[in-house]
mmCIF file of C-alpha atoms in Angstrom:
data_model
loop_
_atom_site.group_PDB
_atom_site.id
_atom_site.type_symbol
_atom_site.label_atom_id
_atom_site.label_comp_id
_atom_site.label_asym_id
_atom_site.label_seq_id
_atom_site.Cartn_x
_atom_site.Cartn_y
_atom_site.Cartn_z
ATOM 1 C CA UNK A 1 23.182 6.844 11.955
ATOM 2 C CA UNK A 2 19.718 7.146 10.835
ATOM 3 C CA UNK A 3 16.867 6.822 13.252
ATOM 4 C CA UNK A 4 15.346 3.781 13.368
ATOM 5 C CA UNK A 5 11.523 4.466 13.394
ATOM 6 C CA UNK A 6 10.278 6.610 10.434
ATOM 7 C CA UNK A 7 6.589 6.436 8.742
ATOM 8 C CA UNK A 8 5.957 4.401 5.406
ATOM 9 C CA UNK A 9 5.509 5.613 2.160
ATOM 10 C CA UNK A 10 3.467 4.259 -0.376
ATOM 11 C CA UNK A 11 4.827 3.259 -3.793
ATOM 12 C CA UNK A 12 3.740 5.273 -6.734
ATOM 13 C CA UNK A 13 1.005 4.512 -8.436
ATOM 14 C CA UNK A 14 -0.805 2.848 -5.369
ATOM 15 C CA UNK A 15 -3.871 3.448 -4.160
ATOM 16 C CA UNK A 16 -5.020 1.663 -0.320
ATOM 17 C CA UNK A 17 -8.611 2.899 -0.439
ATOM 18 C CA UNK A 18 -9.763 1.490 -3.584
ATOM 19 C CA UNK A 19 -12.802 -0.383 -2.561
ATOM 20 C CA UNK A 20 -13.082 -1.952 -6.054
ATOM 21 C CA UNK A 21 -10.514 -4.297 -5.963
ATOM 22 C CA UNK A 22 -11.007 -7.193 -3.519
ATOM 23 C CA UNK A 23 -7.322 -7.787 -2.664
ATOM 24 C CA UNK A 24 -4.412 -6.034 -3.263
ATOM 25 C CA UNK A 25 -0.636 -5.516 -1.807
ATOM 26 C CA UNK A 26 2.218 -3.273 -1.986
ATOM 27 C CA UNK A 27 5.851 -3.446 -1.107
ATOM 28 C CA UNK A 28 6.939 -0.599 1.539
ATOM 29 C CA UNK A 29 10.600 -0.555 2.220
ATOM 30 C CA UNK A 30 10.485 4.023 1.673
ATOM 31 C CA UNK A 31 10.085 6.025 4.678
ATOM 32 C CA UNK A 32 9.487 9.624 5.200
ATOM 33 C CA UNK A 33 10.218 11.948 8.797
ATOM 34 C CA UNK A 34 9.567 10.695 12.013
ATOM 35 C CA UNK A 35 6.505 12.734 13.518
ATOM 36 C CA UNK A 36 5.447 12.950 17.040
ATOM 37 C CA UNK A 37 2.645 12.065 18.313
ATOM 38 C CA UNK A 38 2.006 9.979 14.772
ATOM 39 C CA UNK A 39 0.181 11.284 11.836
ATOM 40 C CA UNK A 40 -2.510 9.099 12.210
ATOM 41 C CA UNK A 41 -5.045 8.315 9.147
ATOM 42 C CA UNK A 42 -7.466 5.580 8.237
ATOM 43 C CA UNK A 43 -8.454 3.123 5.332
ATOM 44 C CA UNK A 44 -12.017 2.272 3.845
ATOM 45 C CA UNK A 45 -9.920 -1.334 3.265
ATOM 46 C CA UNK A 46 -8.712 -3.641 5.573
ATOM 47 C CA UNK A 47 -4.852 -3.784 6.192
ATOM 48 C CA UNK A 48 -2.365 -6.580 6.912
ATOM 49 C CA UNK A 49 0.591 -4.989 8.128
ATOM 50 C CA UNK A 50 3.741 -7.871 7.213
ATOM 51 C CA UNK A 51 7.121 -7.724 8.757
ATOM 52 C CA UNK A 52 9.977 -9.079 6.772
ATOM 53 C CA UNK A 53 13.182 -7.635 7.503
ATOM 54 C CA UNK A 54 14.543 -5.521 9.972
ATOM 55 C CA UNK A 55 12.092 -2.649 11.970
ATOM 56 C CA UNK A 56 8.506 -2.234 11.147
ATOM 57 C CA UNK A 57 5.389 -1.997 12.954
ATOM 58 C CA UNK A 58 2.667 0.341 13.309
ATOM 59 C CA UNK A 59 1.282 2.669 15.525
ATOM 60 C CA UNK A 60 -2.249 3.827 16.522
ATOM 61 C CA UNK A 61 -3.826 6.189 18.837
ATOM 62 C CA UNK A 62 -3.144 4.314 22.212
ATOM 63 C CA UNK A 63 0.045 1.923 21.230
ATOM 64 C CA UNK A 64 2.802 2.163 18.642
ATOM 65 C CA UNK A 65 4.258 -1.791 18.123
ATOM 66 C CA UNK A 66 7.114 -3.371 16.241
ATOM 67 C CA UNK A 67 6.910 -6.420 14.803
ATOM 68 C CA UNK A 68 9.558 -9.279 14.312
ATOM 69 C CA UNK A 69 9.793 -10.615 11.082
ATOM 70 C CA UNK A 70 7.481 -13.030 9.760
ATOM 71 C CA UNK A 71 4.315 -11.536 11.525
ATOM 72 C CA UNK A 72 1.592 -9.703 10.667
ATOM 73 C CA UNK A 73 -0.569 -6.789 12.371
ATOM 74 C CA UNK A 74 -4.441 -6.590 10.778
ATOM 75 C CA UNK A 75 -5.539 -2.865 10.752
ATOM 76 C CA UNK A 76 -9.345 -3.276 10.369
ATOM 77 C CA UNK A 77 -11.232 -0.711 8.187
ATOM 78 C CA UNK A 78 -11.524 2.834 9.746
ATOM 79 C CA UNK A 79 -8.781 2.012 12.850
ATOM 80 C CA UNK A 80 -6.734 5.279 12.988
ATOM 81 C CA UNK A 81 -3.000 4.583 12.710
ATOM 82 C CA UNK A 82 0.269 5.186 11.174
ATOM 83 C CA UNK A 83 2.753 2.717 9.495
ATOM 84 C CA UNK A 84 6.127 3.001 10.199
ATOM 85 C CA UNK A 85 9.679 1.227 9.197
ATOM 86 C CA UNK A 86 13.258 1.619 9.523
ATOM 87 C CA UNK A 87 16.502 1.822 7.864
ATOM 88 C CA UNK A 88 17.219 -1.756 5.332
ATOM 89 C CA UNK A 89 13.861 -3.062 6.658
ATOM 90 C CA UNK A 90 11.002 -4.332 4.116
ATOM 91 C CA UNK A 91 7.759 -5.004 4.474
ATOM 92 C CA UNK A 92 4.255 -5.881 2.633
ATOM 93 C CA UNK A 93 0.603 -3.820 3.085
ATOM 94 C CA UNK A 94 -2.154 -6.416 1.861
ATOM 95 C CA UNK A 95 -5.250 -4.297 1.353
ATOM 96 C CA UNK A 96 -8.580 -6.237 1.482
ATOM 97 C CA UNK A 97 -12.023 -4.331 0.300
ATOM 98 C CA UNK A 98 -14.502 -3.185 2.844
ATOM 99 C CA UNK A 99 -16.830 -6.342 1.750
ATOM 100 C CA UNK A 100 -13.982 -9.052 2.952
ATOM 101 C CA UNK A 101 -12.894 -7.207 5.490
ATOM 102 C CA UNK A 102 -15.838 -7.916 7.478
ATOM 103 C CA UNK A 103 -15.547 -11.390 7.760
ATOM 104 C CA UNK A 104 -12.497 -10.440 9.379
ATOM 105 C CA UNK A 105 -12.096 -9.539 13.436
ATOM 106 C CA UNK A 106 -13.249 -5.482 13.413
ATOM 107 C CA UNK A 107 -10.466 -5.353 16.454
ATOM 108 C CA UNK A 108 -6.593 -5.461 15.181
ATOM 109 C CA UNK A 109 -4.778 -8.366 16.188
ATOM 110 C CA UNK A 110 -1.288 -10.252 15.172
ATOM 111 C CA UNK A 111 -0.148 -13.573 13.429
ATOM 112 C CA UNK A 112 2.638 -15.363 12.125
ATOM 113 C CA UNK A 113 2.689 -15.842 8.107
ATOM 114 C CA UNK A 114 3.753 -19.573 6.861
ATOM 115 C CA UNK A 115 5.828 -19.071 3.910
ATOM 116 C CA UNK A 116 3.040 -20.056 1.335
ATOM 117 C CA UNK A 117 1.206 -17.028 2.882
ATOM 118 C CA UNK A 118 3.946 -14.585 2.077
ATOM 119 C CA UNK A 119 3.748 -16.092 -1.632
ATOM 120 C CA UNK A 120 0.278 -15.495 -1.668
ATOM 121 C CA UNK A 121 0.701 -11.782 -0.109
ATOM 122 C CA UNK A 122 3.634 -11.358 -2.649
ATOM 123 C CA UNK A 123 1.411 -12.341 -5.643
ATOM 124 C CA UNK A 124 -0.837 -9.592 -4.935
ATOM 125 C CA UNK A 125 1.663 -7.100 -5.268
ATOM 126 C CA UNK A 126 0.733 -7.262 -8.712
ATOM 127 C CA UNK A 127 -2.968 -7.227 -8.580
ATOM 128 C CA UNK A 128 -3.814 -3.385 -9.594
ATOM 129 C CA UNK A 129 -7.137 -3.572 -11.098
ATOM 130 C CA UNK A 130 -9.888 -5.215 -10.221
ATOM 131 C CA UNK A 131 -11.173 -9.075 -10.646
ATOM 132 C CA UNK A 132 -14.369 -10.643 -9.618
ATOM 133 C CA UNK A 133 -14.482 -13.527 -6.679
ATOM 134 C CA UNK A 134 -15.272 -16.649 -9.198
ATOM 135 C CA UNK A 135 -11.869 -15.702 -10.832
ATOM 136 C CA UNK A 136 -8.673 -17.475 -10.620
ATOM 137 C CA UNK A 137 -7.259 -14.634 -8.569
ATOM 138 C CA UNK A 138 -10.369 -14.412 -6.767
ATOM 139 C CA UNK A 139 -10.303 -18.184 -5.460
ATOM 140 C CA UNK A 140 -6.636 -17.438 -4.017
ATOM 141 C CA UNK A 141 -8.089 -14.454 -2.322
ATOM 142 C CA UNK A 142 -10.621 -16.244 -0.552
ATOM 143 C CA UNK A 143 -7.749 -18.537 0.459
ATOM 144 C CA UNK A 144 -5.260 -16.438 1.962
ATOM 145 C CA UNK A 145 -8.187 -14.343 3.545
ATOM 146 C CA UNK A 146 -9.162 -18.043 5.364
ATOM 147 C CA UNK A 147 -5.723 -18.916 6.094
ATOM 148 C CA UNK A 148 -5.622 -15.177 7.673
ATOM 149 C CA UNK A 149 -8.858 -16.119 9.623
ATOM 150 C CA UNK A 150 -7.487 -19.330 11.051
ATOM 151 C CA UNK A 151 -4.285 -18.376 11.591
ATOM 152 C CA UNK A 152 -3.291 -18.518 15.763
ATOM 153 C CA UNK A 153 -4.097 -15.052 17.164
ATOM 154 C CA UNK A 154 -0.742 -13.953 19.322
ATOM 155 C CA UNK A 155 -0.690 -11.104 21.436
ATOM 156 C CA UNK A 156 -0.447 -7.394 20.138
ATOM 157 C CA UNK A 157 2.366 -5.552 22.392
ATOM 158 C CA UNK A 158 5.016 -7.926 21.304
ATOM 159 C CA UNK A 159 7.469 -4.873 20.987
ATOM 160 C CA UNK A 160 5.366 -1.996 22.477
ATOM 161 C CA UNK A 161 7.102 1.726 21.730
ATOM 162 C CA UNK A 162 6.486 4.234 24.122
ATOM 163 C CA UNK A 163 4.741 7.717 23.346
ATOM 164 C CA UNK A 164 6.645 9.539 25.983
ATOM 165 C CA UNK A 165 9.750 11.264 23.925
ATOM 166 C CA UNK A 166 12.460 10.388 26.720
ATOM 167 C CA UNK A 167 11.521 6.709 26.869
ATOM 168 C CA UNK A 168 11.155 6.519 22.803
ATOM 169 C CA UNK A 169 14.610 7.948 22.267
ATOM 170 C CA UNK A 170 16.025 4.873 24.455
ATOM 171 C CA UNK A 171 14.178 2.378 22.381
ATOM 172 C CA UNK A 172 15.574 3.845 19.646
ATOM 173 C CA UNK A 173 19.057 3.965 21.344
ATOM 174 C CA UNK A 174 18.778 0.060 21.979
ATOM 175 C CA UNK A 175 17.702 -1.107 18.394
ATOM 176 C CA UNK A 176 20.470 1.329 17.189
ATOM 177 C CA UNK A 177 23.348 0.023 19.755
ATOM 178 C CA UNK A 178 22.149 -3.580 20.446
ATOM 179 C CA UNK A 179 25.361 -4.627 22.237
ATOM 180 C CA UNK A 180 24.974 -1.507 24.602
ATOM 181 C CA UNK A 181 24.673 -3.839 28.011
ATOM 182 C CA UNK A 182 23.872 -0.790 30.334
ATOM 183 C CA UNK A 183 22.554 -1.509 34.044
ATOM 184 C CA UNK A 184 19.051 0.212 34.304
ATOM 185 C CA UNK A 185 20.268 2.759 36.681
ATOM 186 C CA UNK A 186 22.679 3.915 33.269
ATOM 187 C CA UNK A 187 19.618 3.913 31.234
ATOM 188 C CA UNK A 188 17.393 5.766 33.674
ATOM 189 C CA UNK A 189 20.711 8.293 34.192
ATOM 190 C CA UNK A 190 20.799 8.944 30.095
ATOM 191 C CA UNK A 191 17.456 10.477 30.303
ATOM 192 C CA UNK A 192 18.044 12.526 33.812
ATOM 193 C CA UNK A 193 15.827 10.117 35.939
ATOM 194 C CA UNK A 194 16.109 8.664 38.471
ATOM 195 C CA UNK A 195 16.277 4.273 38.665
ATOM 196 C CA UNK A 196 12.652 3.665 40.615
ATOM 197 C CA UNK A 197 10.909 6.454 38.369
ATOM 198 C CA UNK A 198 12.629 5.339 35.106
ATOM 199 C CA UNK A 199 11.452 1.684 36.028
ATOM 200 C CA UNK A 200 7.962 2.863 37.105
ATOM 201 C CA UNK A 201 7.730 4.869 33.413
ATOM 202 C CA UNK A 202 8.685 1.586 31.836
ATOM 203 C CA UNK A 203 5.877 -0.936 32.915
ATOM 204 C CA UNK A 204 3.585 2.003 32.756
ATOM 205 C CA UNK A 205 4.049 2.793 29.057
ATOM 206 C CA UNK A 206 5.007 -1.000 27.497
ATOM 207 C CA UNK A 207 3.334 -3.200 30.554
ATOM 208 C CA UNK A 208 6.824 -5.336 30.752
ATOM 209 C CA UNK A 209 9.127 -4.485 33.310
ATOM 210 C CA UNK A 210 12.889 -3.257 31.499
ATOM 211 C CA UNK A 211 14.520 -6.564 30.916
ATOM 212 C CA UNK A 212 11.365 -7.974 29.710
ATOM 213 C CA UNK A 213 11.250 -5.259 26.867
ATOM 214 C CA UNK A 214 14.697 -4.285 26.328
ATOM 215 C CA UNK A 215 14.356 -8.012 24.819
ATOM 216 C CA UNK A 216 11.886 -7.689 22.809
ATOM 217 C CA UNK A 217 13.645 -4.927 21.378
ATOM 218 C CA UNK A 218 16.728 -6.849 20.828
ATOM 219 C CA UNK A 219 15.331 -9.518 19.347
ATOM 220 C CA UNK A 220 14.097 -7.120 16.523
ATOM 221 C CA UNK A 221 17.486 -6.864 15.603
ATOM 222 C CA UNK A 222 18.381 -10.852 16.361
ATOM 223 C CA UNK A 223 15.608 -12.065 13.905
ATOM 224 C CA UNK A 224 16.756 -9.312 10.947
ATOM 225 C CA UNK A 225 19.783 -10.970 11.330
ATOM 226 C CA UNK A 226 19.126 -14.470 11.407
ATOM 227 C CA UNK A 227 17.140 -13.813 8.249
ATOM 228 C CA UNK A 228 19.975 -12.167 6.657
ATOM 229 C CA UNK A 229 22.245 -14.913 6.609
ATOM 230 C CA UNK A 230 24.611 -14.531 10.414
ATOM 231 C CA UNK A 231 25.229 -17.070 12.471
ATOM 232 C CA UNK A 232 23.887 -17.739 15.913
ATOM 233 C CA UNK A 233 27.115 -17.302 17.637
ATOM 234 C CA UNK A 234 27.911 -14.256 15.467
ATOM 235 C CA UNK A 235 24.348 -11.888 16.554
ATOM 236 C CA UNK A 236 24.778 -13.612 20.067
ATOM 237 C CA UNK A 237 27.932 -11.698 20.270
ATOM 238 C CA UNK A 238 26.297 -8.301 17.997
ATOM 239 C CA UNK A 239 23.826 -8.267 20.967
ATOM 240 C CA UNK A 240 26.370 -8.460 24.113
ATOM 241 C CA UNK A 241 25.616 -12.069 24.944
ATOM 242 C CA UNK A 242 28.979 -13.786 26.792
ATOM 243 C CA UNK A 243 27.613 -17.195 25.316
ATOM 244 C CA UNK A 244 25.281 -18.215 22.224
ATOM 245 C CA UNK A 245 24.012 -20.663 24.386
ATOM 246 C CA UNK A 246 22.890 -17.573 26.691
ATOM 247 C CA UNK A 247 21.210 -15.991 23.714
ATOM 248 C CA UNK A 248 19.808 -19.113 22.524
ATOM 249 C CA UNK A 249 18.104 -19.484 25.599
ATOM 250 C CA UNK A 250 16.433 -16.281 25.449
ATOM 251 C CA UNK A 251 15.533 -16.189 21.740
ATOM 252 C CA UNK A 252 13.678 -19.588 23.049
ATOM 253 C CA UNK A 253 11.979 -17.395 25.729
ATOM 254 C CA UNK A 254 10.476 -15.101 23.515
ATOM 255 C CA UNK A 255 9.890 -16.969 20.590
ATOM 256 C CA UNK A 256 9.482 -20.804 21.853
ATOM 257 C CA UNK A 257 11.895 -21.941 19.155
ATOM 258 C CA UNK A 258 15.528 -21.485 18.848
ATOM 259 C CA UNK A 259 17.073 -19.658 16.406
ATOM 260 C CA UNK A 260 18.298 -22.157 13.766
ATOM 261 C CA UNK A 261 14.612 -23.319 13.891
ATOM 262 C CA UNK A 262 13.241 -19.589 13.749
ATOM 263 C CA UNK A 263 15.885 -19.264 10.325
ATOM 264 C CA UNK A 264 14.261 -22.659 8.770
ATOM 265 C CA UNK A 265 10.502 -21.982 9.466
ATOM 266 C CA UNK A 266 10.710 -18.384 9.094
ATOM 267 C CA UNK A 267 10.896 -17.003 5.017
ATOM 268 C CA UNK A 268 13.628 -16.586 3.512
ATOM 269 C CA UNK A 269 14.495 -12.803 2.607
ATOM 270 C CA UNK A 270 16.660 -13.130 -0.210
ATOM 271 C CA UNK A 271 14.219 -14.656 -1.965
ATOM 272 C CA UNK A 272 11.603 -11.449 -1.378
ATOM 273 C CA UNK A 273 12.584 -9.420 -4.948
ATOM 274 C CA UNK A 274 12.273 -5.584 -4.231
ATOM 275 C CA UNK A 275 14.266 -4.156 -6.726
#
């Protein structure tokens, strides 16, 4: 089975640092190898990083994140860092001139997208060339950059991914294996350590204690799911839960909703064209 986390690619023909156009987006869903520590690089433009199916987030000097689907990272202009995505996972890179970009935060931070945002993103995918700011296209750039700006900031590390190589490859191993319901003295045992230093190593590289992330991770997988069409009770039981109502209950922790409501307000993926 493939690895999960790989680096983006950019589609042909598109260019991230062209400080001409005002707004501009591409679909990523192409990865290339996995390199460690990242290859980090930087933008002139500012970047909205989307989520919309499956594993993608993106990765700096100090923390490398993954995002459920629906949310958004913003990579302000000159912030070192590294895309990355995984196997069947999509996502969208809105690019926003230098100009624009400082009327933005100059600090990244994450939001959730309302579906007429990820329209709006989605319609740029076409923008190539540039336009002026009293244009048509213009005006609906100044509107998704102020529904950007007012959208509800939510914290960063929502699933943080650890830069030591032992505690990286069991991240991977639990978005790869999600019904793998190992005790954390198995986990810690996988990777020759022992339970208090394996447990230590966790809060010290992701600031959650194991359970706490090991569900964040999971629920990378629950969400791509949901979004894909399967039922509650069928990714309760793809994750290891005995009940759905026990996996309802903590798909409500993490994302105050539960997961029928998480399906309805959250976009729709086979409506997102990529072919």
């Amino acid at each position: 089975m493939a690895q999960p986390f790989h680096p983006t690619e950019w589609p042909v023909g598109f260019d991230p640092d062209d400080p001409n156009i005002i707004m501009q987006a591409a679909r990523v869903d192409r990865f290339g190898e996995l390199s460690r520590p990242p290859k980090l690089h930087s933008h002139c433009t500012g970047q909205l990083v989307v989520s919309v199916l499956g594993v993608v987030g993106l990765a700096s000097e100090h923390w490398r994140i993954a995002l459920p689907p629906a949310s958004a990272i913003w990579t302000p202009p000159g912030l070192a860092h590294e895309g990355f995505i995984g196997p069947n996972s999509k996502s969208l890179y809105l690019h926003i001139s230098p100009e624009w970009s400082a009327e933005l935060p100059n600090e990244p931070f994450r939001i959730m997208l309302t579906p007429m945002m990820l329209a709006m993103v989605r319609h740029f995918t076409q923008i190539r060339n540039p336009f002026s700011a009293q244009s048509h296209t213009g005006r609906l750039a100044r509107v998704l950059l102020e529904e950007i700006e007012l959208a509800p900031q939510l914290p960063l590390n929502f699933a943080p991914l650890p830069s030591n190589p032992q505690l990286f490859h069991v991240a991977e191993k639990i978005v790869e294996h999600s019904a793998l319901g190992w005790t954390v003295a198995q986990w810690a045992n996988s990777i020759e350590m022992s339970e208090r230093n394996f447990s230590r190593l966790v809060v010290r590289e992701t600031g959650m204690s194991f359970g706490q992330w090991r569900l964040r991770l999971l629920m990378l997988t629950a969400t791509r799911r949901l979004l894909e069409g399967d039922t509650t009770e069928t990714v309760a039981q793809a994750l290891g839960y005995e009940t759905p109502s026990a996996f309802i209950a903590a798909f409500k922790r993490v994302f105050g909703m539960t997961p029928g409501r998480y399906r309805t307000e959250a976009f729709v993926t086979d409506t997102y064209p990529f072919d």
